[in-house]
C-alpha cells in the first residue's frame, strides 16, 4: 500500500506533510505535490498533517480521485524530491476544498 496526494492539493501545495515523512517520498511540482509509490513506506504520518485533507491510502481513496494513484507515480518520476516544508501557494486559502482543479495542474 502507498499514500496518494489527490486533487485538493492542486493550487494549495501545503507542505506540512513533507516534514514528517521519514522516507523522503514527496516530489514537488509548480502547484502540486505527489508521493512516490516506490519509496512510500506506508507509515501514514503524512495524511493527518495535510491541512487540505488531500492525502489518502491508496485503498481508501475516494473513487472519483482514483486516477491520482497513477498520476502520483508518473509525476514522481520527473519531479524533484522535496524534504523540507515551505510556504503554501499564495492563493492556497482561496483554492482549498474547491473541486475541478485537475485542469489547473502544472506539469
C-alpha angles and dihedrals in degrees: 000000000000137000121249133205111223139197098288089073093062112109090004106065098179108183102199087113094058096064094057096047110110092189100053090229099147120106124193131223129175096277107001142050127218135192120231106232090204094061101031109111096196093243092145093216094123101056099067091045094060110102089198094052088231100138123087138166107256091243092052100043116130109258093241089057098048092107088068089073090070093036092056091050093047097048094042086065093061108025122081123254116258119206105169134058120253138176118295117242114285092247095045096114091051093050104039112112094012115132128219095045099135090092088063096054109124112213 
